[in-house]
PDB file of C-alpha atoms in Angstrom:
ATOM      1  CA  MET A   1    -110.780 -59.639 -93.587  1.00 39.00           C
ATOM      2  CA  LYS A   2    -113.833 -60.595 -95.551  1.00 39.00           C
ATOM      3  CA  VAL A   3    -116.154 -58.041 -96.911  1.00 40.00           C
ATOM      4  CA  GLY A   4    -118.864 -57.542 -99.464  1.00 46.00           C
ATOM      5  CA  ALA A   5    -121.402 -60.385 -99.116  1.00 42.00           C
ATOM      6  CA  GLN A   6    -124.226 -58.112-100.505  1.00 37.00           C
ATOM      7  CA  GLU A   7    -122.047 -57.317-103.422  1.00 43.00           C
ATOM      8  CA  SER A   8    -121.545 -61.135-103.831  1.00 44.00           C
ATOM      9  CA  ARG A   9    -125.249 -61.682-104.182  1.00 38.00           C
ATOM     10  CA  LEU A  10    -125.714 -58.852-106.565  1.00 37.00           C
ATOM     11  CA  ARG A  11    -122.834 -60.135-108.845  1.00 46.00           C
ATOM     12  CA  THR A  12    -124.420 -63.722-108.847  1.00 43.00           C
ATOM     13  CA  GLN A  13    -127.699 -62.196-109.964  1.00 37.00           C
ATOM     14  CA  LYS A  14    -125.989 -60.289-112.633  1.00 43.00           C
ATOM     15  CA  ARG A  15    -124.081 -63.367-114.005  1.00 44.00           C
ATOM     16  CA  SER A  16    -127.448 -65.292-114.082  1.00 40.00           C
ATOM     17  CA  ARG A  17    -129.177 -62.571-116.129  1.00 34.00           C
ATOM     18  CA  SER A  18    -126.363 -61.995-118.450  1.00 42.00           C
ATOM     19  CA  ARG A  19    -125.922 -65.484-119.412  1.00 41.00           C
ATOM     20  CA  SER A  20    -129.477 -65.812-120.665  1.00 35.00           C
ATOM     21  CA  LYS A  21    -128.479 -63.671-123.745  1.00 39.00           C
ATOM     22  CA  SER A  22    -128.554 -65.582-126.938  1.00 33.00           C
ATOM     23  CA  ASN A  23    -127.152 -62.961-129.414  1.00 34.00           C
ATOM     24  CA  PRO A  24    -123.502 -61.958-129.126  1.00 35.00           C
ATOM     25  CA  VAL A  25    -122.635 -58.312-129.805  1.00 36.00           C
ATOM     26  CA  TRP A  26    -119.773 -58.014-132.328  1.00 35.00           C
ATOM     27  CA  ILE A  27    -116.943 -55.654-131.805  1.00 41.00           C
ATOM     28  CA  PHE A  28    -113.529 -55.026-133.166  1.00 37.00           C
ATOM     29  CA  ALA A  29    -110.017 -54.879-131.837  1.00 42.00           C
ATOM     30  CA  GLU A  30    -110.456 -54.685-128.039  1.00 48.00           C
ATOM     31  CA  LEU A  31    -112.870 -53.491-125.291  1.00 48.00           C
ATOM     32  CA  SER A  32    -112.145 -49.754-125.571  1.00 46.00           C
ATOM     33  CA  PRO A  33    -114.521 -47.022-124.820  1.00 41.00           C
ATOM     34  CA  ALA A  34    -115.901 -47.392-128.394  1.00 41.00           C
ATOM     35  CA  ALA A  35    -116.605 -50.996-127.690  1.00 46.00           C
ATOM     36  CA  VAL A  36    -118.307 -50.315-124.268  1.00 44.00           C
ATOM     37  CA  ASP A  37    -120.620 -47.844-126.219  1.00 48.00           C
ATOM     38  CA  LEU A  38    -121.741 -50.646-128.395  1.00 52.00           C
ATOM     39  CA  GLY A  39    -123.439 -52.473-125.590  1.00 57.00           C
ATOM     40  CA  ARG A  40    -123.352 -52.008-121.774  1.00 77.00           C
ATOM     41  CA  GLU A  41    -124.590 -55.512-120.969  1.00 91.00           C
ATOM     42  CA  ASP A  42    -122.380 -58.352-119.595  1.00 94.00           C
ATOM     43  CA  GLY A  43    -122.058 -61.144-122.159  1.00 95.00           C
ATOM     44  CA  ILE A  44    -120.361 -62.660-125.036  1.00 95.00           C
ATOM     45  CA  TYR A  45    -118.512 -60.463-127.389  1.00 94.00           C
ATOM     46  CA  SER A  46    -116.150 -61.099-130.356  1.00 93.00           C
ATOM     47  CA  VAL A  47    -112.734 -59.341-130.382  1.00 93.00           C
ATOM     48  CA  PHE A  48    -110.205 -59.103-133.260  1.00 94.00           C
ATOM     49  CA  PRO A  49    -106.787 -58.201-131.977  1.00 93.00           C
ATOM     50  CA  VAL A  50    -104.191 -56.924-134.433  1.00 88.00           C
ATOM     51  CA  HIS A  51    -102.067 -59.980-134.072  1.00 86.00           C
ATOM     52  CA  SER A  52    -105.059 -62.411-134.054  1.00 89.00           C
ATOM     53  CA  PRO A  53    -107.214 -61.115-136.994  1.00 87.00           C
ATOM     54  CA  ALA A  54    -109.399 -64.232-137.195  1.00 91.00           C
ATOM     55  CA  GLY A  55    -110.624 -63.087-133.797  1.00 93.00           C
ATOM     56  CA  PHE A  56    -112.177 -64.934-130.927  1.00 96.00           C
ATOM     57  CA  GLN A  57    -115.073 -64.870-128.501  1.00 96.00           C
ATOM     58  CA  VAL A  58    -114.762 -63.605-124.982  1.00 97.00           C
ATOM     59  CA  TYR A  59    -116.904 -62.852-121.951  1.00 97.00           C
ATOM     60  CA  CYS A  60    -117.163 -59.155-121.131  1.00 96.00           C
ATOM     61  CA  ASP A  61    -117.777 -57.554-117.808  1.00 97.00           C
ATOM     62  CA  MET A  62    -119.410 -54.215-118.590  1.00 95.00           C
ATOM     63  CA  THR A  63    -120.404 -53.190-115.241  1.00 95.00           C
ATOM     64  CA  THR A  64    -117.655 -53.590-112.702  1.00 96.00           C
ATOM     65  CA  ASP A  65    -115.550 -50.477-112.000  1.00 96.00           C
ATOM     66  CA  GLY A  66    -116.760 -48.879-115.206  1.00 93.00           C
ATOM     67  CA  GLY A  67    -116.884 -51.945-117.333  1.00 95.00           C
ATOM     68  CA  GLY A  68    -114.765 -52.856-120.302  1.00 94.00           C
ATOM     69  CA  TRP A  69    -113.232 -55.921-118.921  1.00 97.00           C
ATOM     70  CA  THR A  70    -112.329 -58.987-120.839  1.00 97.00           C
ATOM     71  CA  VAL A  71    -112.575 -62.094-118.618  1.00 98.00           C
ATOM     72  CA  ILE A  72    -109.674 -64.451-119.103  1.00 99.00           C
ATOM     73  CA  GLN A  73    -110.294 -66.834-116.222  1.00 99.00           C
ATOM     74  CA  ARG A  74    -113.309 -67.915-114.019  1.00 99.00           C
ATOM     75  CA  ARG A  75    -113.746 -70.457-111.307  1.00 99.00           C
ATOM     76  CA  GLU A  76    -117.212 -70.740-109.703  1.00 98.00           C
ATOM     77  CA  ASP A  77    -118.548 -74.330-109.274  1.00 98.00           C
ATOM     78  CA  GLY A  78    -115.714 -76.963-109.837  1.00 98.00           C
ATOM     79  CA  SER A  79    -117.328 -78.151-113.023  1.00 98.00           C
ATOM     80  CA  VAL A  80    -114.224 -77.848-115.281  1.00 99.00           C
ATOM     81  CA  ASN A  81    -110.894 -79.759-114.693  1.00 98.00           C
ATOM     82  CA  PHE A  82    -108.100 -77.076-114.571  1.00 99.00           C
ATOM     83  CA  PHE A  83    -105.294 -79.595-113.934  1.00 99.00           C
ATOM     84  CA  ARG A  84    -104.356 -79.667-117.543  1.00 99.00           C
ATOM     85  CA  ALA A  85    -101.346 -79.953-119.829  1.00 99.00           C
ATOM     86  CA  TRP A  86     -99.595 -77.012-121.729  1.00 99.00           C
ATOM     87  CA  GLU A  87    -101.588 -77.190-125.034  1.00 99.00           C
ATOM     88  CA  SER A  88    -104.874 -76.732-123.031  1.00 99.00           C
ATOM     89  CA  TYR A  89    -103.533 -73.723-121.341  1.00 99.00           C
ATOM     90  CA  ARG A  90    -102.170 -72.192-124.553  1.00 99.00           C
ATOM     91  CA  GLU A  91    -105.397 -72.607-126.561  1.00 98.00           C
ATOM     92  CA  GLY A  92    -107.994 -72.228-123.773  1.00 98.00           C
ATOM     93  CA  PHE A  93    -110.740 -74.554-122.360  1.00 99.00           C
ATOM     94  CA  GLY A  94    -114.129 -74.323-120.633  1.00 98.00           C
ATOM     95  CA  LYS A  95    -117.253 -72.433-121.489  1.00 97.00           C
ATOM     96  CA  ILE A  96    -116.759 -68.625-121.614  1.00 96.00           C
ATOM     97  CA  THR A  97    -120.212 -68.179-119.959  1.00 97.00           C
ATOM     98  CA  GLY A  98    -119.087 -70.463-117.029  1.00 98.00           C
ATOM     99  CA  GLU A  99    -115.622 -71.744-115.733  1.00 99.00           C
ATOM    100  CA  HIS A 100    -112.943 -71.289-118.287  1.00 99.00           C
ATOM    101  CA  TRP A 101    -109.363 -70.194-119.055  1.00 99.00           C
ATOM    102  CA  LEU A 102    -109.172 -67.934-122.198  1.00 99.00           C
ATOM    103  CA  GLY A 103    -105.924 -69.190-123.277  1.00 98.00           C
ATOM    104  CA  LEU A 104    -102.365 -67.950-123.103  1.00 99.00           C
ATOM    105  CA  LYS A 105    -102.372 -67.302-126.734  1.00 98.00           C
ATOM    106  CA  GLN A 106    -105.354 -65.197-126.611  1.00 98.00           C
ATOM    107  CA  ILE A 107    -104.292 -63.257-123.512  1.00 98.00           C
ATOM    108  CA  HIS A 108    -100.918 -62.483-125.206  1.00 98.00           C
ATOM    109  CA  ALA A 109    -102.713 -61.288-128.428  1.00 97.00           C
ATOM    110  CA  LEU A 110    -104.790 -58.886-126.387  1.00 97.00           C
ATOM    111  CA  SER A 111    -102.089 -57.627-124.046  1.00 96.00           C
ATOM    112  CA  ILE A 112     -99.413 -56.785-126.624  1.00 96.00           C
ATOM    113  CA  GLN A 113    -101.826 -54.239-128.200  1.00 94.00           C
ATOM    114  CA  GLY A 114    -101.034 -51.582-125.621  1.00 94.00           C
ATOM    115  CA  ASN A 115    -101.087 -50.941-121.894  1.00 97.00           C
ATOM    116  CA  TYR A 116    -103.535 -53.141-119.871  1.00 98.00           C
ATOM    117  CA  GLU A 117    -104.647 -53.526-116.313  1.00 98.00           C
ATOM    118  CA  LEU A 118    -105.747 -56.656-114.405  1.00 99.00           C
ATOM    119  CA  ARG A 119    -108.585 -57.062-111.876  1.00 99.00           C
ATOM    120  CA  ILE A 120    -109.037 -60.334-109.791  1.00 99.00           C
ATOM    121  CA  ASP A 121    -112.392 -60.821-108.102  1.00 99.00           C
ATOM    122  CA  LEU A 122    -112.484 -63.343-105.277  1.00 99.00           C
ATOM    123  CA  GLU A 123    -115.261 -64.886-103.105  1.00 98.00           C
ATOM    124  CA  ASP A 124    -115.112 -67.368-100.248  1.00 98.00           C
ATOM    125  CA  PHE A 125    -117.720 -69.818 -99.136  1.00 98.00           C
ATOM    126  CA  GLU A 126    -119.268 -67.455 -96.664  1.00 97.00           C
ATOM    127  CA  ASN A 127    -120.066 -65.167 -99.606  1.00 97.00           C
ATOM    128  CA  SER A 128    -117.503 -62.452 -98.670  1.00 98.00           C
ATOM    129  CA  THR A 129    -115.612 -60.873-101.429  1.00 98.00           C
ATOM    130  CA  ALA A 130    -112.268 -59.159-102.141  1.00 99.00           C
ATOM    131  CA  TYR A 131    -110.369 -57.871-105.025  1.00 99.00           C
ATOM    132  CA  ALA A 132    -106.876 -57.273-106.230  1.00 99.00           C
ATOM    133  CA  GLN A 133    -106.127 -54.770-109.142  1.00 99.00           C
ATOM    134  CA  TYR A 134    -102.849 -54.185-111.039  1.00 99.00           C
ATOM    135  CA  GLY A 135    -102.241 -51.180-113.110  1.00 98.00           C
ATOM    136  CA  THR A 136     -99.678 -52.997-115.315  1.00 98.00           C
ATOM    137  CA  PHE A 137    -100.437 -56.444-116.747  1.00 98.00           C
ATOM    138  CA  GLY A 138     -99.267 -58.367-119.791  1.00 98.00           C
ATOM    139  CA  VAL A 139     -98.250 -61.892-120.811  1.00 98.00           C
ATOM    140  CA  GLY A 140     -95.259 -62.401-123.233  1.00 96.00           C
ATOM    141  CA  LEU A 141     -94.856 -58.812-123.742  1.00 97.00           C
ATOM    142  CA  PHE A 142     -91.198 -58.947-124.713  1.00 94.00           C
ATOM    143  CA  SER A 143     -91.203 -62.440-126.319  1.00 94.00           C
ATOM    144  CA  VAL A 144     -90.278 -62.990-129.996  1.00 94.00           C
ATOM    145  CA  ASP A 145     -91.825 -66.499-129.685  1.00 97.00           C
ATOM    146  CA  PRO A 146     -94.154 -66.320-126.564  1.00 97.00           C
ATOM    147  CA  ASP A 147     -94.937 -70.056-126.583  1.00 97.00           C
ATOM    148  CA  ASP A 148     -91.332 -71.026-126.660  1.00 97.00           C
ATOM    149  CA  ASP A 149     -90.592 -68.399-124.061  1.00 98.00           C
ATOM    150  CA  GLY A 150     -93.260 -69.666-121.739  1.00 98.00           C
ATOM    151  CA  TYR A 151     -95.659 -66.569-121.787  1.00 99.00           C
ATOM    152  CA  PRO A 152     -93.841 -64.600-118.986  1.00 99.00           C
ATOM    153  CA  LEU A 153     -96.075 -62.477-116.652  1.00 99.00           C
ATOM    154  CA  THR A 154     -95.727 -58.768-116.401  1.00 98.00           C
ATOM    155  CA  VAL A 155     -97.672 -57.306-113.426  1.00 98.00           C
ATOM    156  CA  GLY A 156     -97.387 -54.499-111.050  1.00 98.00           C
ATOM    157  CA  ASP A 157     -99.002 -51.397-109.346  1.00 98.00           C
ATOM    158  CA  TYR A 158    -101.323 -53.166-106.851  1.00 99.00           C
ATOM    159  CA  SER A 159    -104.431 -51.812-105.273  1.00 98.00           C
ATOM    160  CA  GLY A 160    -107.454 -53.463-103.590  1.00 98.00           C
ATOM    161  CA  ASN A 161    -108.298 -55.262-100.471  1.00 98.00           C
ATOM    162  CA  ALA A 162    -107.360 -58.791-100.974  1.00 98.00           C
ATOM    163  CA  GLY A 163    -103.655 -58.247-100.547  1.00 98.00           C
ATOM    164  CA  ASP A 164    -100.922 -58.712-103.218  1.00 98.00           C
ATOM    165  CA  SER A 165    -100.424 -62.318-103.937  1.00 98.00           C
ATOM    166  CA  LEU A 166     -99.348 -61.890-107.425  1.00 98.00           C
ATOM    167  CA  LEU A 167     -96.145 -59.662-107.315  1.00 97.00           C
ATOM    168  CA  LYS A 168     -94.122 -62.627-106.423  1.00 97.00           C
ATOM    169  CA  HIS A 169     -94.993 -64.249-109.786  1.00 98.00           C
ATOM    170  CA  ASN A 170     -93.983 -61.177-111.839  1.00 98.00           C
ATOM    171  CA  GLY A 171     -91.465 -62.116-114.544  1.00 98.00           C
ATOM    172  CA  MET A 172     -92.092 -65.778-114.267  1.00 98.00           C
ATOM    173  CA  LYS A 173     -92.932 -68.179-117.055  1.00 99.00           C
ATOM    174  CA  PHE A 174     -96.054 -70.296-117.188  1.00 99.00           C
ATOM    175  CA  THR A 175     -95.760 -73.853-115.798  1.00 99.00           C
ATOM    176  CA  THR A 176     -98.038 -76.880-116.306  1.00 99.00           C
ATOM    177  CA  LYS A 177     -97.723 -80.390-115.260  1.00 98.00           C
ATOM    178  CA  ASP A 178     -96.078 -81.252-118.513  1.00 98.00           C
ATOM    179  CA  ARG A 179     -93.946 -78.245-118.947  1.00 98.00           C
ATOM    180  CA  ASP A 180     -91.794 -77.044-116.054  1.00 98.00           C
ATOM    181  CA  ASN A 181     -90.655 -73.402-116.219  1.00 98.00           C
ATOM    182  CA  ASP A 182     -90.449 -72.673-112.529  1.00 96.00           C
ATOM    183  CA  HIS A 183     -87.516 -72.235-110.254  1.00 97.00           C
ATOM    184  CA  SER A 184     -88.280 -75.081-107.932  1.00 97.00           C
ATOM    185  CA  GLU A 185     -86.566 -78.603-107.867  1.00 95.00           C
ATOM    186  CA  ASN A 186     -90.060 -79.883-108.268  1.00 94.00           C
ATOM    187  CA  ASN A 187     -92.587 -79.125-110.934  1.00 98.00           C
ATOM    188  CA  CYS A 188     -94.924 -76.748-108.929  1.00 98.00           C
ATOM    189  CA  ALA A 189     -97.867 -77.301-111.241  1.00 98.00           C
ATOM    190  CA  ALA A 190     -97.721 -81.105-110.591  1.00 98.00           C
ATOM    191  CA  PHE A 191     -97.019 -80.605-106.809  1.00 96.00           C
ATOM    192  CA  TYR A 192     -99.778 -78.094-106.239  1.00 97.00           C
ATOM    193  CA  HIS A 193    -102.284 -79.448-108.821  1.00 98.00           C
ATOM    194  CA  GLY A 194    -102.672 -76.280-110.996  1.00 98.00           C
ATOM    195  CA  ALA A 195    -100.944 -74.222-113.523  1.00 99.00           C
ATOM    196  CA  TRP A 196     -99.600 -70.706-113.113  1.00 99.00           C
ATOM    197  CA  TRP A 197     -96.638 -68.434-113.327  1.00 99.00           C
ATOM    198  CA  TYR A 198     -94.956 -70.360-110.536  1.00 99.00           C
ATOM    199  CA  ARG A 199     -91.731 -69.315-108.911  1.00 97.00           C
ATOM    200  CA  ASN A 200     -90.736 -71.372-105.932  1.00 96.00           C
ATOM    201  CA  CYS A 201     -93.564 -72.152-105.728  1.00 96.00           C
ATOM    202  CA  HIS A 202     -96.532 -69.701-105.175  1.00 98.00           C
ATOM    203  CA  THR A 203     -98.524 -67.113-103.175  1.00 98.00           C
ATOM    204  CA  ALA A 204    -101.388 -67.475-105.504  1.00 98.00           C
ATOM    205  CA  ASN A 205    -102.841 -70.575-107.185  1.00 98.00           C
ATOM    206  CA  LEU A 206    -106.054 -69.621-108.859  1.00 99.00           C
ATOM    207  CA  ASN A 207    -106.008 -72.503-111.269  1.00 99.00           C
ATOM    208  CA  GLY A 208    -105.632 -75.115-108.466  1.00 98.00           C
ATOM    209  CA  GLN A 209    -108.142 -77.739-107.315  1.00 98.00           C
ATOM    210  CA  TYR A 210    -111.655 -76.677-106.369  1.00 98.00           C
ATOM    211  CA  LEU A 211    -111.646 -77.862-102.816  1.00 97.00           C
ATOM    212  CA  ARG A 212    -114.562 -75.899-101.491  1.00 91.00           C
ATOM    213  CA  GLY A 213    -113.006 -74.080 -98.470  1.00 94.00           C
ATOM    214  CA  GLN A 214    -110.958 -75.195 -95.615  1.00 96.00           C
ATOM    215  CA  HIS A 215    -108.711 -78.089 -96.605  1.00 97.00           C
ATOM    216  CA  THR A 216    -106.052 -80.185 -94.822  1.00 96.00           C
ATOM    217  CA  SER A 217    -103.747 -80.415 -97.831  1.00 96.00           C
ATOM    218  CA  TYR A 218    -101.384 -77.415 -98.340  1.00 96.00           C
ATOM    219  CA  ALA A 219    -101.618 -74.756-100.979  1.00 96.00           C
ATOM    220  CA  ASP A 220    -103.106 -76.995-103.696  1.00 96.00           C
ATOM    221  CA  GLY A 221    -106.619 -75.453-104.018  1.00 97.00           C
ATOM    222  CA  ILE A 222    -107.840 -72.093-105.330  1.00 98.00           C
ATOM    223  CA  GLU A 223    -105.531 -69.960-103.085  1.00 98.00           C
ATOM    224  CA  TRP A 224    -104.960 -66.273-102.619  1.00 98.00           C
ATOM    225  CA  SER A 225    -102.582 -66.408 -99.573  1.00 97.00           C
ATOM    226  CA  SER A 226    -102.705 -62.757 -98.554  1.00 98.00           C
ATOM    227  CA  TRP A 227    -106.442 -63.085 -98.130  1.00 98.00           C
ATOM    228  CA  THR A 228    -107.370 -66.550 -96.996  1.00 96.00           C
ATOM    229  CA  GLY A 229    -103.869 -68.225 -96.513  1.00 95.00           C
ATOM    230  CA  TRP A 230    -102.796 -71.614 -97.951  1.00 95.00           C
ATOM    231  CA  GLN A 231    -105.404 -73.837 -96.849  1.00 96.00           C
ATOM    232  CA  TYR A 232    -108.579 -72.402 -97.867  1.00 98.00           C
ATOM    233  CA  SER A 233    -109.803 -72.915-101.450  1.00 98.00           C
ATOM    234  CA  LEU A 234    -111.927 -70.121-102.795  1.00 98.00           C
ATOM    235  CA  LYS A 235    -115.525 -70.457-104.142  1.00 99.00           C
ATOM    236  CA  PHE A 236    -115.101 -68.040-106.954  1.00 99.00           C
ATOM    237  CA  SER A 237    -112.351 -66.293-108.785  1.00 99.00           C
ATOM    238  CA  GLU A 238    -112.425 -64.105-111.908  1.00 99.00           C
ATOM    239  CA  MET A 239    -109.449 -62.702-113.751  1.00 99.00           C
ATOM    240  CA  LYS A 240    -110.120 -59.824-116.266  1.00 98.00           C
ATOM    241  CA  MET A 241    -108.105 -57.326-118.165  1.00 98.00           C
ATOM    242  CA  ARG A 242    -108.994 -54.027-119.933  1.00 97.00           C
ATOM    243  CA  PRO A 243    -106.819 -51.106-121.476  1.00 96.00           C
ATOM    244  CA  THR A 244    -105.632 -48.672-119.011  1.00 93.00           C
ATOM    245  CA  ARG A 245    -107.104 -45.094-118.984  1.00 79.00           C
ATOM    246  CA  ASP A 246    -103.918 -43.609-120.651  1.00 73.00           C
ATOM    247  CA  GLN A 247    -104.350 -46.195-123.462  1.00 59.00           C
ATOM    248  CA  GLU A 248    -108.083 -45.496-123.920  1.00 52.00           C
ATOM    249  CA  ASN A 249    -107.345 -41.866-124.344  1.00 51.00           C
ATOM    250  CA  LYS A 250    -104.891 -42.347-127.223  1.00 52.00           C
TER     251      LYS A 250
END
């Protein structure tokens, strides 16, 4: 079930090196092949999506599976509280070189530019790793007012070795402890101490509590149920998006 301990150590070393950089590389629009050509190192970049012309900073993974990934979520040490209200999840929080959530508004601005894919890298406390990749990904793709509409998730075309724990959430609106958009009688975010595209309620809870491995409570940690079940909170998760190959070739 658990693979890739050596890969985990290499990734940790890579993160340590890349975060020592002090000068960001400035790019425009998105992490396309042209952007990758500007700098092959992982680190802080600035992007200027069409619908967010002021731009914003992101952390870019330029090495995993060819690079070009914009990181939209990272959990790694429990230093940041992820049990937050709607406004925080809309605007983003944390430090982009460490634990953070990029922001629903920013993820939406990126994903409506074209066709995107999503990769989720996971690690447990035994330093084993797994990943899930989705050839289709977007947030609020068909929304006139994405905030009012709840930033619905579009995801599909799974591959990887972590198992598909996200398909159940396809089409769902985002729920936080103060804004209930799920299909449960209870507020899933409040009940499972997270924020997510909950249905009734979840098979993945990557914004849950940082509970450090096996726990006696149910499904309220950083869970990816198809890999480690509902009572194991992961050490590391990283969600990242990039244009699909067909989009890059346009």
